[in-house]
Short mmCIF file of C-alpha atoms and ligand atoms in Angstrom, two decimals:
data_model
loop_
_atom_site.label_atom_id
_atom_site.label_comp_id
_atom_site.label_asym_id
_atom_site.label_seq_id
_atom_site.Cartn_x
_atom_site.Cartn_y
_atom_site.Cartn_z
CA MET A 130 64.07 173.24 169.24
CA ASP A 131 60.68 171.60 169.72
CA LEU A 132 57.35 173.22 168.81
CA PHE A 133 56.59 174.22 172.39
CA GLU A 134 59.95 175.96 172.84
CA MET A 135 59.43 177.71 169.52
CA SER A 136 55.98 178.92 170.58
CA GLN A 137 57.48 180.68 173.62
CA ILE A 138 59.72 183.02 171.57
CA PRO A 139 57.13 185.75 170.81
CA LEU A 140 55.88 185.48 174.41
CA GLU A 141 59.39 186.17 175.67
CA ILE A 142 59.80 189.12 173.28
CA ALA A 143 56.46 190.49 174.53
CA MET A 144 57.56 190.09 178.17
CA LYS A 145 60.73 192.12 177.49
CA LYS A 146 58.59 195.00 176.22
CA MET A 147 56.41 195.03 179.33
CA LYS A 148 57.02 195.65 183.01
CA LEU A 149 55.32 192.51 184.22
CA ASP A 150 56.14 190.00 186.92
CA PRO A 151 58.06 187.20 185.09
CA GLY A 152 55.68 184.82 186.85
CA VAL A 153 52.91 185.74 184.37
CA ALA A 154 54.76 184.11 181.47
CA ALA A 155 56.12 181.29 183.64
CA ILE A 156 52.61 180.26 184.70
CA ILE A 157 51.25 179.90 181.16
CA GLU A 158 54.50 178.32 179.94
CA HIS A 159 53.51 175.30 182.03
CA PRO A 160 50.19 173.55 181.41
CA GLU A 161 48.07 173.20 184.55
CA ARG A 162 47.36 169.57 183.73
CA THR A 163 48.18 167.07 180.98
CA LEU A 164 46.74 163.64 180.44
CA GLU A 165 47.89 160.81 178.18
CA VAL A 166 45.49 157.94 177.56
CA SER A 167 45.48 154.62 175.70
CA ILE A 168 42.35 153.65 173.81
CA PRO A 169 41.92 150.03 172.71
CA VAL A 170 39.76 149.61 169.60
CA LYS A 171 38.52 146.31 168.25
CA MET A 172 39.10 146.80 164.55
CA ASP A 173 36.83 145.52 161.78
CA ASN A 174 39.30 142.69 161.08
CA GLY A 175 38.96 141.41 164.67
CA THR A 176 42.37 142.58 165.94
CA VAL A 177 42.78 145.03 168.82
CA GLN A 178 44.67 148.22 168.10
CA ILE A 179 45.79 150.61 170.85
CA PHE A 180 45.61 154.34 170.09
CA THR A 181 47.24 157.12 172.11
CA GLY A 182 45.34 160.29 172.99
CA TYR A 183 46.23 163.48 174.86
CA ARG A 184 44.56 166.44 176.53
CA SER A 185 46.57 169.40 177.76
CA GLN A 186 44.84 172.01 179.91
CA ASN A 187 47.12 174.97 179.65
CA SER A 188 45.19 177.42 181.79
CA THR A 189 41.89 177.96 183.62
CA ILE A 190 42.72 181.44 184.90
CA LEU A 191 40.17 183.32 182.77
CA GLY A 192 37.56 180.53 182.74
CA PRO A 193 37.12 176.86 181.82
CA ALA A 194 39.88 175.45 179.62
CA LYS A 195 38.79 175.62 175.96
CA GLY A 196 40.10 174.10 172.76
CA GLY A 197 39.66 171.51 170.07
CA ILE A 198 40.55 167.86 169.63
CA ARG A 199 42.48 166.85 166.50
CA TYR A 200 42.89 163.48 164.84
CA HIS A 201 46.20 163.27 163.00
CA GLN A 202 49.05 160.80 162.64
CA ASN A 203 51.57 163.43 163.85
CA VAL A 204 49.77 164.39 167.07
CA SER A 205 52.13 164.40 170.07
CA MET A 206 52.13 165.69 173.64
CA ASP A 207 54.51 168.45 172.51
CA GLU A 208 52.05 169.56 169.80
CA VAL A 209 48.99 169.38 172.05
CA LYS A 210 50.79 171.32 174.81
CA THR A 211 51.73 174.03 172.31
CA LEU A 212 48.25 174.23 170.82
CA GLY A 213 46.78 174.47 174.34
CA PHE A 214 49.13 177.36 175.14
CA TRP A 215 48.00 179.13 171.95
CA MET A 216 44.36 178.62 172.98
CA THR A 217 44.99 180.39 176.31
CA CYS A 218 46.46 183.35 174.44
CA LYS A 219 43.80 183.23 171.69
CA CYS A 220 40.90 183.32 174.15
CA ALA A 221 42.56 186.16 176.08
CA VAL A 222 43.09 188.17 172.86
CA ALA A 223 39.47 187.59 171.80
CA GLY A 224 38.26 188.72 175.22
CA LEU A 225 36.53 185.42 176.06
CA PRO A 226 35.98 184.08 179.60
CA TYR A 227 38.04 180.97 178.87
CA GLY A 228 41.40 179.43 179.52
CA GLY A 229 43.07 177.21 176.95
CA ALA A 230 43.38 173.51 176.19
CA LYS A 231 43.92 171.13 173.29
CA GLY A 232 43.58 167.43 172.73
CA GLY A 233 44.36 164.92 170.07
CA ILE A 234 44.59 161.30 169.05
CA VAL A 235 47.49 159.85 167.09
CA VAL A 236 45.54 158.46 164.14
CA ASP A 237 44.99 158.94 160.43
CA PRO A 238 41.18 158.93 160.46
CA ALA A 239 41.04 158.29 156.70
CA LYS A 240 42.33 154.76 157.43
CA LEU A 241 39.47 153.93 159.83
CA SER A 242 35.93 152.78 159.06
CA GLN A 243 33.04 154.80 160.52
CA ARG A 244 32.50 152.10 163.15
CA GLU A 245 36.17 152.13 164.19
CA LEU A 246 36.17 155.94 164.30
CA GLU A 247 33.09 155.97 166.53
CA ILE A 248 34.55 153.41 168.98
CA LEU A 249 37.82 155.35 169.11
CA THR A 250 35.98 158.63 169.74
CA ARG A 251 33.80 157.20 172.50
CA GLY A 252 36.83 155.47 174.06
CA PHE A 253 38.75 158.75 174.15
CA ILE A 254 35.85 160.52 175.93
CA ASP A 255 35.58 157.66 178.46
CA LYS A 256 39.24 158.19 179.33
CA ILE A 257 39.27 161.99 179.57
CA ALA A 258 35.77 162.34 181.13
CA PRO A 259 37.11 162.93 184.68
CA ILE A 260 38.79 166.18 183.65
CA ILE A 261 36.29 167.70 181.17
CA GLY A 262 32.88 169.35 181.58
CA GLU A 263 31.05 172.59 180.84
CA LYS A 264 32.61 174.35 183.83
CA MET A 265 36.05 172.67 183.59
CA ASP A 266 37.20 172.07 180.05
CA VAL A 267 35.11 172.43 176.90
CA PRO A 268 36.41 170.61 173.77
CA ALA A 269 35.61 171.46 170.12
CA PRO A 270 36.55 170.39 166.58
CA ASP A 271 40.05 170.83 165.21
CA VAL A 272 42.04 169.21 162.37
CA ASN A 273 40.09 166.19 160.98
CA THR A 274 37.28 166.33 163.54
CA ASN A 275 33.76 167.52 162.78
CA ALA A 276 30.14 167.76 163.95
CA GLN A 277 29.64 163.97 163.70
CA ILE A 278 32.59 163.36 166.01
CA MET A 279 31.32 166.07 168.40
CA ALA A 280 27.91 164.29 168.41
CA TRP A 281 29.48 160.95 169.43
CA MET A 282 31.49 162.76 172.10
CA MET A 283 28.42 164.52 173.48
CA ASP A 284 26.40 161.32 173.46
CA GLU A 285 29.14 159.43 175.31
CA PHE A 286 29.67 162.18 177.86
CA SER A 287 25.90 162.54 178.46
CA LYS A 288 25.71 158.78 179.12
CA ILE A 289 28.61 158.94 181.59
CA LYS A 290 27.08 161.89 183.45
CA GLY A 291 23.51 160.62 183.20
CA GLU A 292 22.32 164.02 182.02
CA TYR A 293 21.92 166.05 178.81
CA THR A 294 25.16 168.04 178.62
CA PRO A 295 25.34 170.07 175.38
CA GLY A 296 27.54 172.75 177.01
CA PHE A 297 30.44 170.35 177.53
CA ILE A 298 31.43 170.55 173.86
CA THR A 299 31.07 173.01 170.97
CA GLY A 300 31.02 172.67 167.19
CA LYS A 301 27.92 170.46 167.36
CA ALA A 302 25.24 170.07 164.70
CA ILE A 303 22.32 172.47 165.14
CA CYS A 304 19.97 169.62 166.15
CA MET A 305 22.45 168.66 168.89
CA GLY A 306 22.50 172.15 170.41
CA GLY A 307 25.02 173.67 168.02
CA SER A 308 25.08 177.33 167.04
CA LEU A 309 24.15 178.77 163.70
CA GLY A 310 27.26 180.19 162.07
CA ARG A 311 29.75 177.91 163.90
CA THR A 312 30.88 175.87 160.87
CA SER A 313 31.96 178.94 158.93
CA ALA A 314 33.09 180.92 162.01
CA THR A 315 36.86 180.45 161.81
CA GLY A 316 36.86 181.30 158.10
CA ARG A 317 34.62 184.30 158.76
CA GLY A 318 37.03 185.59 161.39
CA VAL A 319 39.94 185.10 158.98
CA MET A 320 38.02 187.12 156.39
CA THR A 321 37.38 189.93 158.91
CA SER A 322 41.09 189.92 159.78
CA VAL A 323 41.99 190.16 156.07
CA VAL A 324 39.65 193.12 155.53
CA GLU A 325 40.87 194.89 158.69
CA ALA A 326 44.54 194.27 157.78
CA LEU A 327 44.01 195.73 154.29
CA ARG A 328 42.24 198.71 155.86
CA THR A 329 45.35 199.61 157.90
CA LYS A 330 47.14 200.26 154.60
CA GLY A 331 44.13 201.82 152.84
CA ILE A 332 43.74 198.90 150.40
CA LYS A 333 40.25 198.11 149.13
CA PRO A 334 39.32 194.38 149.06
CA GLU A 335 38.45 194.71 145.34
CA ASP A 336 42.04 195.74 144.62
CA ALA A 337 43.57 192.75 146.40
CA THR A 338 44.34 189.15 145.44
CA CYS A 339 44.63 186.18 147.74
CA ALA A 340 46.04 182.63 147.95
CA VAL A 341 44.81 180.11 150.51
CA GLN A 342 46.80 177.06 151.60
CA GLY A 343 44.51 174.31 152.90
CA PHE A 344 40.95 173.49 151.87
CA GLY A 345 39.55 171.85 155.02
CA ASN A 346 36.96 173.64 157.16
CA VAL A 347 39.11 176.71 157.85
CA GLY A 348 40.69 177.02 154.38
CA SER A 349 37.51 176.48 152.37
CA TRP A 350 35.39 178.86 154.46
CA SER A 351 38.17 181.46 154.51
CA ALA A 352 38.41 181.26 150.70
CA LYS A 353 34.63 181.51 150.22
CA LEU A 354 34.16 184.46 152.54
CA ILE A 355 37.29 186.31 151.38
CA HIS A 356 35.93 185.88 147.84
CA ASP A 357 32.56 187.28 149.00
CA ALA A 358 34.40 190.24 150.58
CA GLY A 359 35.65 191.18 147.10
CA LEU A 360 39.20 189.85 146.89
CA LYS A 361 40.24 187.77 143.89
CA ILE A 362 41.26 184.25 144.94
CA VAL A 363 43.95 183.14 142.48
CA ALA A 364 45.47 180.09 144.19
CA LEU A 365 44.23 177.31 146.44
CA SER A 366 45.77 174.10 147.71
CA ASP A 367 45.04 171.02 149.78
CA VAL A 368 46.91 167.80 150.65
CA GLY A 369 46.65 166.71 147.01
CA GLY A 370 48.39 169.83 145.57
CA GLY A 371 47.52 173.31 144.38
CA ILE A 372 45.52 175.04 141.64
CA TYR A 373 46.17 178.46 140.14
CA CYS A 374 44.06 180.74 137.97
CA GLU A 375 45.07 184.31 137.20
CA GLU A 376 41.45 185.33 136.38
CA GLY A 377 40.26 184.22 139.81
CA LEU A 378 38.56 181.16 141.31
CA ASP A 379 35.08 180.73 142.75
CA PRO A 380 35.75 178.75 145.97
CA TYR A 381 32.08 177.66 146.18
CA LYS A 382 32.45 175.92 142.81
CA VAL A 383 35.84 174.47 143.82
CA ALA A 384 34.19 173.04 146.96
CA GLU A 385 31.44 171.44 144.83
CA TYR A 386 34.12 169.95 142.59
CA ALA A 387 36.10 168.63 145.59
CA ALA A 388 32.97 167.00 147.03
CA LYS A 389 32.74 164.92 143.84
CA HIS A 390 36.49 164.14 143.72
CA LYS A 391 37.33 162.45 147.06
CA GLY A 392 37.47 165.85 148.76
CA LEU A 393 40.41 167.02 146.62
CA ILE A 394 40.64 170.14 144.46
CA ALA A 395 43.35 168.98 142.00
CA GLY A 396 42.19 168.94 138.39
CA TYR A 397 39.61 171.71 138.84
CA PRO A 398 38.83 172.80 135.26
CA GLY A 399 40.47 175.93 133.86
CA THR A 400 43.34 175.98 136.38
CA LYS A 401 47.05 175.30 136.29
CA ALA A 402 48.37 172.59 138.63
CA VAL A 403 50.92 174.01 141.07
CA THR A 404 52.69 172.66 144.15
CA ASN A 405 51.77 173.58 147.70
CA GLU A 406 55.05 175.54 147.93
CA LYS A 407 54.12 177.61 144.87
CA VAL A 408 50.79 178.52 146.47
CA LEU A 409 52.67 179.90 149.48
CA GLU A 410 54.96 181.86 147.15
CA ALA A 411 52.18 183.13 144.85
CA ASP A 412 52.32 186.76 143.74
CA VAL A 413 49.30 187.95 145.74
CA THR A 414 48.36 190.68 148.19
CA VAL A 415 47.24 188.32 150.94
CA LEU A 416 48.39 184.81 151.82
CA VAL A 417 46.23 182.71 154.13
CA PRO A 418 48.01 179.61 155.44
CA ALA A 419 45.11 177.48 156.67
CA ALA A 420 46.60 173.99 156.92
CA LEU A 421 49.07 172.84 159.58
CA GLU A 422 51.98 174.18 161.65
CA LEU A 423 55.47 175.10 160.37
CA GLN A 424 54.65 175.94 156.74
CA ILE A 425 56.49 179.26 156.49
CA THR A 426 60.06 178.76 157.66
CA GLN A 427 63.47 180.36 157.12
CA ASN A 428 63.69 178.27 153.92
CA ASN A 429 60.77 179.90 152.13
CA ALA A 430 60.03 183.14 154.04
CA SER A 431 62.16 185.30 151.73
CA LYS A 432 60.28 183.90 148.70
CA ILE A 433 56.89 185.03 149.99
CA LYS A 434 55.52 187.80 147.79
CA ALA A 435 52.34 188.54 149.73
CA LYS A 436 52.25 191.80 151.67
CA PHE A 437 49.93 190.31 154.30
CA ILE A 438 49.89 186.87 155.88
CA VAL A 439 46.71 186.09 157.78
CA GLU A 440 47.12 182.87 159.76
CA GLY A 441 44.06 180.64 159.52
CA ALA A 442 46.09 177.69 160.84
CA ASN A 443 47.68 177.53 164.27
CA GLY A 444 51.44 178.07 164.20
CA PRO A 445 52.07 178.12 160.43
CA THR A 446 55.02 180.54 160.72
CA THR A 447 58.28 179.84 162.59
CA PRO A 448 60.04 182.56 164.65
CA ASP A 449 62.95 182.55 162.14
CA ALA A 450 60.51 183.21 159.34
CA ASP A 451 58.87 186.00 161.38
CA VAL A 452 62.20 187.86 161.49
CA ILE A 453 62.58 187.66 157.68
CA LEU A 454 58.97 188.66 157.03
CA GLU A 455 59.19 191.63 159.38
CA LYS A 456 62.36 192.80 157.64
CA ASN A 457 60.56 192.51 154.29
CA GLY A 458 57.64 194.61 155.54
CA VAL A 459 55.07 191.80 155.50
CA MET A 460 52.25 192.26 158.00
CA VAL A 461 51.59 188.93 159.71
CA VAL A 462 48.19 188.77 161.42
CA PRO A 463 48.95 186.02 163.94
CA ASP A 464 46.94 182.86 164.52
CA ILE A 465 45.94 183.82 168.06
CA LEU A 466 44.12 186.82 166.57
CA ALA A 467 43.23 185.81 163.00
CA ASN A 468 41.68 182.40 163.67
CA GLY A 469 39.97 183.38 166.94
CA GLY A 470 36.59 183.56 165.17
CA GLY A 471 36.11 179.82 165.67
CA VAL A 472 36.46 179.83 169.42
CA THR A 473 34.48 183.07 169.63
CA VAL A 474 31.44 181.38 168.08
CA SER A 475 32.19 178.31 170.26
CA TYR A 476 31.77 180.69 173.17
CA PHE A 477 28.42 181.85 171.73
CA GLU A 478 27.38 178.21 171.34
CA TRP A 479 28.30 177.49 174.97
CA VAL A 480 26.37 180.57 176.17
CA GLN A 481 23.31 179.43 174.17
CA ASN A 482 23.66 175.92 175.66
CA LEU A 483 23.86 177.23 179.22
CA GLU A 484 20.81 179.46 178.61
CA ARG A 485 18.91 176.87 176.50
CA TYR A 486 17.99 179.82 174.28
CA PHE A 487 19.18 180.07 170.68
CA TRP A 488 20.20 183.03 168.59
CA THR A 489 19.58 183.78 164.90
CA GLU A 490 22.45 183.48 162.42
CA GLU A 491 22.38 187.27 161.94
CA ASP A 492 22.89 187.71 165.69
CA VAL A 493 25.87 185.33 165.68
CA ILE A 494 27.50 186.97 162.64
CA GLU A 495 26.98 190.48 164.00
CA LYS A 496 28.35 189.64 167.45
CA GLN A 497 31.31 187.73 165.98
CA HIS A 498 32.14 190.69 163.75
CA ALA A 499 32.11 193.04 166.77
CA PHE A 500 34.44 190.73 168.77
CA MET A 501 36.88 190.31 165.86
CA VAL A 502 37.04 193.99 164.96
CA LYS A 503 37.60 194.94 168.61
CA ALA A 504 40.37 192.33 169.03
CA PHE A 505 42.03 193.41 165.77
CA LYS A 506 41.93 197.08 166.76
CA ASN A 507 43.34 196.30 170.20
CA VAL A 508 46.26 194.29 168.77
CA TYR A 509 46.92 196.78 165.97
CA GLU A 510 46.99 199.75 168.37
CA THR A 511 49.27 197.80 170.72
CA SER A 512 51.65 197.05 167.83
CA GLN A 513 51.79 200.79 167.03
CA LYS A 514 52.23 201.79 170.68
CA TYR A 515 55.10 199.37 171.36
CA ASN A 516 56.48 199.42 167.81
CA VAL A 517 56.33 195.63 167.57
CA SER A 518 54.92 193.09 165.11
CA MET A 519 51.25 192.13 165.27
CA ARG A 520 52.30 188.76 166.75
CA VAL A 521 54.24 190.27 169.63
CA ALA A 522 51.41 192.79 170.15
CA ALA A 523 48.89 189.96 170.42
CA TYR A 524 51.00 188.36 173.17
CA ILE A 525 51.21 191.72 174.97
CA VAL A 526 47.40 191.91 174.88
CA ALA A 527 47.09 188.31 176.17
CA LEU A 528 49.65 188.81 178.95
CA ASN A 529 47.92 191.99 180.06
CA ALA A 530 44.58 190.21 180.24
CA LEU A 531 46.07 187.40 182.35
CA ALA A 532 48.28 189.40 184.72
CA GLU A 533 45.62 191.10 186.85
CA PRO A 534 43.49 188.00 187.55
CA MET A 535 46.71 186.10 188.39
CA LYS A 536 47.56 188.81 190.93
CA LEU A 537 44.06 188.96 192.40
CA ARG A 538 43.94 185.17 192.70
CA GLY A 539 47.16 185.34 194.70
CA MET A 540 49.30 183.53 192.15
CA LEU A 541 51.85 186.34 191.81
N1 LIG B 131 40.09 174.26 167.13
C1 LIG B 131 39.75 175.63 167.02
C2 LIG B 131 40.95 176.51 167.33
O1 LIG B 131 42.09 176.08 167.24
C3 LIG B 131 38.50 175.99 167.81
C4 LIG B 131 38.60 175.77 169.27
C5 LIG B 131 37.28 175.94 170.00
O2 LIG B 131 36.30 176.32 169.40
O3 LIG B 131 37.28 175.67 171.21
O4 LIG B 131 40.81 177.67 167.61
#
């Protein structure tokens, strides 16, 4: 089964619980438009290398397609299609006026010089420019892409259009029209989801421990803000391995250490070295997978000791694993709810760009909190009403949000 097929399983379970036209699921099971491009880059050694890039626009029913662009050696059309589908559902769950999309380039950016990375980035925008724009499809950062890459993309797109177009992309630096609070937004939303999940079982943050897999933008900000919320962070990991400390870790200090050690956390003083697998299986209250897809599978799901899994990453848990976790009483706060804080603040950034009027950081944080708490409550109440997992409930919420506009538009 490929990733896309796997991603449809909870959607199908949700459909069975509802009395909806089967067309609702069928429409979002097929991206509206996909594009594959080739990007030639003259490398520093004088040779030409051709890179492959993709953009999948899953849906524009609720608004412009929205979703990040990732740079990773394993990017494929299947992955981008799946991630675009999740964005449609994520935006619907968060209550945003957006559809869903995702893009990516097959590349390990660590192997490229800054010059090569810039040429590749600009070349990708040149190729996808006909189908993106502030009212059509609004990209953002994702795995291995950041504010510098967004700046090159905005500069290239502005040149193509001959106008200043900050609203065509989000996740920009503040001086490029970015929003305060965007960098930490996904992690902040994960933290809110953790606190709200604990609340459903009457657990105080101070009485809970947490392990975070992944220490990129989402993992590091999740760890920092979960720590600030009062939980004890006992295990962290990144691509170089994991660290464990029973007494608790200060993620701010770990981030400072990583900045001085090629971005890696291994060897952080006073900790025990552990594998990535051991971090997932740590004896904690809350586990936050914040790296890549397919981390919790039928092979390790029964070894998970956490009572709550809050998905910072997109698609970290397979449907097989979901069955095991549900049987074991683990509450899984799904990606399309838990990591929706990023795209929510992307929405705020876009609104500020369209208005050319900027908000304070307090405003952003307060509004994000309100969106996240409302979405969590909606999904939680739906899970109680239908007696289904939080994941299936999130799909019920998304399908409900999409069904009426589909009908009114004449699609059903
Ligand atoms: N890449 C992020 C996600 O998967 C953010 C997308 C966005 O802000 O458009 O949710």
